[in-house]
Amino acid sequence: MSQDVTIKIIDRDGVAHEVQAPTDMNMNIMELVRAYELAPEGTIGICGGMAMCASCQCYVLNEVELPEKNPDEEAMLWEAFNVKENSRLGCQIHITPEINGLEVELAPES
C-alpha cells in the first residue's frame, strides 16, 4: 500500500506550500518541486537530478533523518552559491516514509 508523506516547501518568494508526496514512485524533492510547479520552469533541476548543478539546492529547516550526503553532492555544494550548514541538493533527497514532515526552503537562484 502506497503511503504519501507531507512535505513543506518554502518557495523562492517565501511562500510555504504543504504538499503530498508519494513514497512509491522513487521521486525526490527536486522532482516534487517541479511536479507542483513551485519554481519557474528551467530554474530547478537543470542537470536532471545528477548532482551536477545546484539549481535544486534547498535548506533543511527541521530535524528529519536524511541520508548522508554522497561525494557528488558534497562536491557540488562546495562550489555552489548561498550554501549554508543545512544546504542539501533536492535531487539527492528521495521521498521515503522516513522524511514525512520534512520542511525545506528553496535556495535563491545563483
Short mmCIF file of C-alpha atoms in Angstrom, two decimals:
data_model
loop_
_atom_site.label_atom_id
_atom_site.label_comp_id
_atom_site.label_asym_id
_atom_site.label_seq_id
_atom_site.Cartn_x
_atom_site.Cartn_y
_atom_site.Cartn_z
CA MET A 1 0.00 0.00 0.00
CA SER A 2 1.49 3.30 -1.01
CA GLN A 3 1.78 5.91 1.66
CA ASP A 4 2.00 9.61 0.96
CA VAL A 5 4.15 11.83 3.11
CA THR A 6 3.61 15.52 3.81
CA ILE A 7 6.43 17.85 2.94
CA LYS A 8 6.54 21.59 3.46
CA ILE A 9 8.36 23.55 0.76
CA ILE A 10 9.01 27.28 1.04
CA ASP A 11 9.43 28.67 -2.46
CA ARG A 12 11.84 31.40 -3.53
CA ASP A 13 9.19 34.04 -2.83
CA GLY A 14 8.95 32.89 0.78
CA VAL A 15 5.55 31.24 0.33
CA ALA A 16 5.06 27.96 2.19
CA HIS A 17 3.38 25.05 0.40
CA GLU A 18 2.38 21.86 2.17
CA VAL A 19 2.37 19.12 -0.44
CA GLN A 20 1.66 15.42 -0.51
CA ALA A 21 4.37 13.23 -1.95
CA PRO A 22 4.09 9.57 -2.92
CA THR A 23 6.70 7.26 -1.42
CA ASP A 24 6.29 4.55 -4.06
CA MET A 25 7.35 6.47 -7.20
CA ASN A 26 11.06 6.88 -6.48
CA MET A 27 10.73 10.67 -6.62
CA ASN A 28 13.00 13.22 -5.00
CA ILE A 29 12.48 16.73 -3.63
CA MET A 30 13.60 18.41 -6.87
CA GLU A 31 11.05 16.40 -8.89
CA LEU A 32 8.40 17.21 -6.30
CA VAL A 33 9.07 20.94 -6.66
CA ARG A 34 8.76 20.57 -10.43
CA ALA A 35 5.61 18.47 -10.20
CA TYR A 36 3.91 21.14 -8.09
CA GLU A 37 5.47 23.95 -10.17
CA LEU A 38 6.90 25.65 -7.09
CA ALA A 39 9.82 27.09 -9.07
CA PRO A 40 9.75 28.56 -12.58
CA GLU A 41 10.49 26.10 -15.39
CA GLY A 42 14.21 25.98 -16.14
CA THR A 43 15.31 27.26 -12.72
CA ILE A 44 15.39 23.96 -10.87
CA GLY A 45 16.73 20.54 -11.74
CA ILE A 46 18.67 21.83 -14.72
CA CYS A 47 21.03 18.84 -14.75
CA GLY A 48 18.16 16.37 -14.45
CA GLY A 49 18.97 15.23 -10.94
CA MET A 50 22.56 14.13 -11.45
CA ALA A 51 24.03 16.37 -8.69
CA MET A 52 25.82 18.28 -11.46
CA CYS A 53 24.29 21.67 -10.75
CA ALA A 54 22.98 23.32 -7.61
CA SER A 55 19.72 24.62 -9.05
CA CYS A 56 17.73 22.43 -6.66
CA GLN A 57 19.69 23.46 -3.55
CA CYS A 58 17.44 23.76 -0.54
CA TYR A 59 17.81 24.42 3.15
CA VAL A 60 16.58 21.74 5.54
CA LEU A 61 14.62 23.54 8.25
CA ASN A 62 13.78 20.77 10.69
CA GLU A 63 15.26 17.67 12.24
CA VAL A 64 14.28 14.88 9.89
CA GLU A 65 16.53 11.86 9.44
CA LEU A 66 18.01 12.29 5.95
CA PRO A 67 20.54 10.09 4.19
CA GLU A 68 24.14 11.28 4.36
CA LYS A 69 25.44 13.44 1.53
CA ASN A 70 27.28 11.44 -1.10
CA PRO A 71 30.63 12.71 -2.51
CA ASP A 72 28.98 14.19 -5.64
CA GLU A 73 26.56 16.21 -3.54
CA GLU A 74 29.35 17.35 -1.20
CA ALA A 75 31.45 18.48 -4.17
CA MET A 76 28.57 20.35 -5.80
CA LEU A 77 27.62 22.17 -2.60
CA TRP A 78 31.29 23.10 -2.17
CA GLU A 79 31.05 25.11 -5.44
CA ALA A 80 27.50 26.42 -5.13
CA PHE A 81 26.34 29.88 -4.10
CA ASN A 82 24.31 30.71 -0.97
CA VAL A 83 25.37 27.49 0.73
CA LYS A 84 24.54 27.15 4.43
CA GLU A 85 25.17 24.49 7.05
CA ASN A 86 21.77 22.96 6.29
CA SER A 87 22.08 23.00 2.49
CA ARG A 88 21.20 19.88 0.53
CA LEU A 89 20.56 19.17 -3.14
CA GLY A 90 16.87 18.40 -3.55
CA CYS A 91 17.60 15.79 -6.21
CA GLN A 92 19.53 13.77 -3.64
CA ILE A 93 16.72 13.64 -1.07
CA HIS A 94 14.50 10.75 -2.04
CA ILE A 95 10.92 10.65 -0.89
CA THR A 96 10.60 7.85 1.63
CA PRO A 97 8.32 7.33 4.62
CA GLU A 98 11.24 8.42 6.86
CA ILE A 99 11.15 12.02 5.61
CA ASN A 100 7.49 12.62 6.45
CA GLY A 101 7.15 16.15 7.85
CA LEU A 102 10.33 17.43 6.21
CA GLU A 103 10.48 21.22 5.82
CA VAL A 104 12.75 22.74 3.20
CA GLU A 105 13.28 26.20 1.77
CA LEU A 106 14.45 26.61 -1.81
CA ALA A 107 17.78 28.43 -2.01
CA PRO A 108 17.85 31.64 -4.05
CA GLU A 109 18.79 31.31 -7.69
CA SER A 110 22.55 31.63 -8.05
#
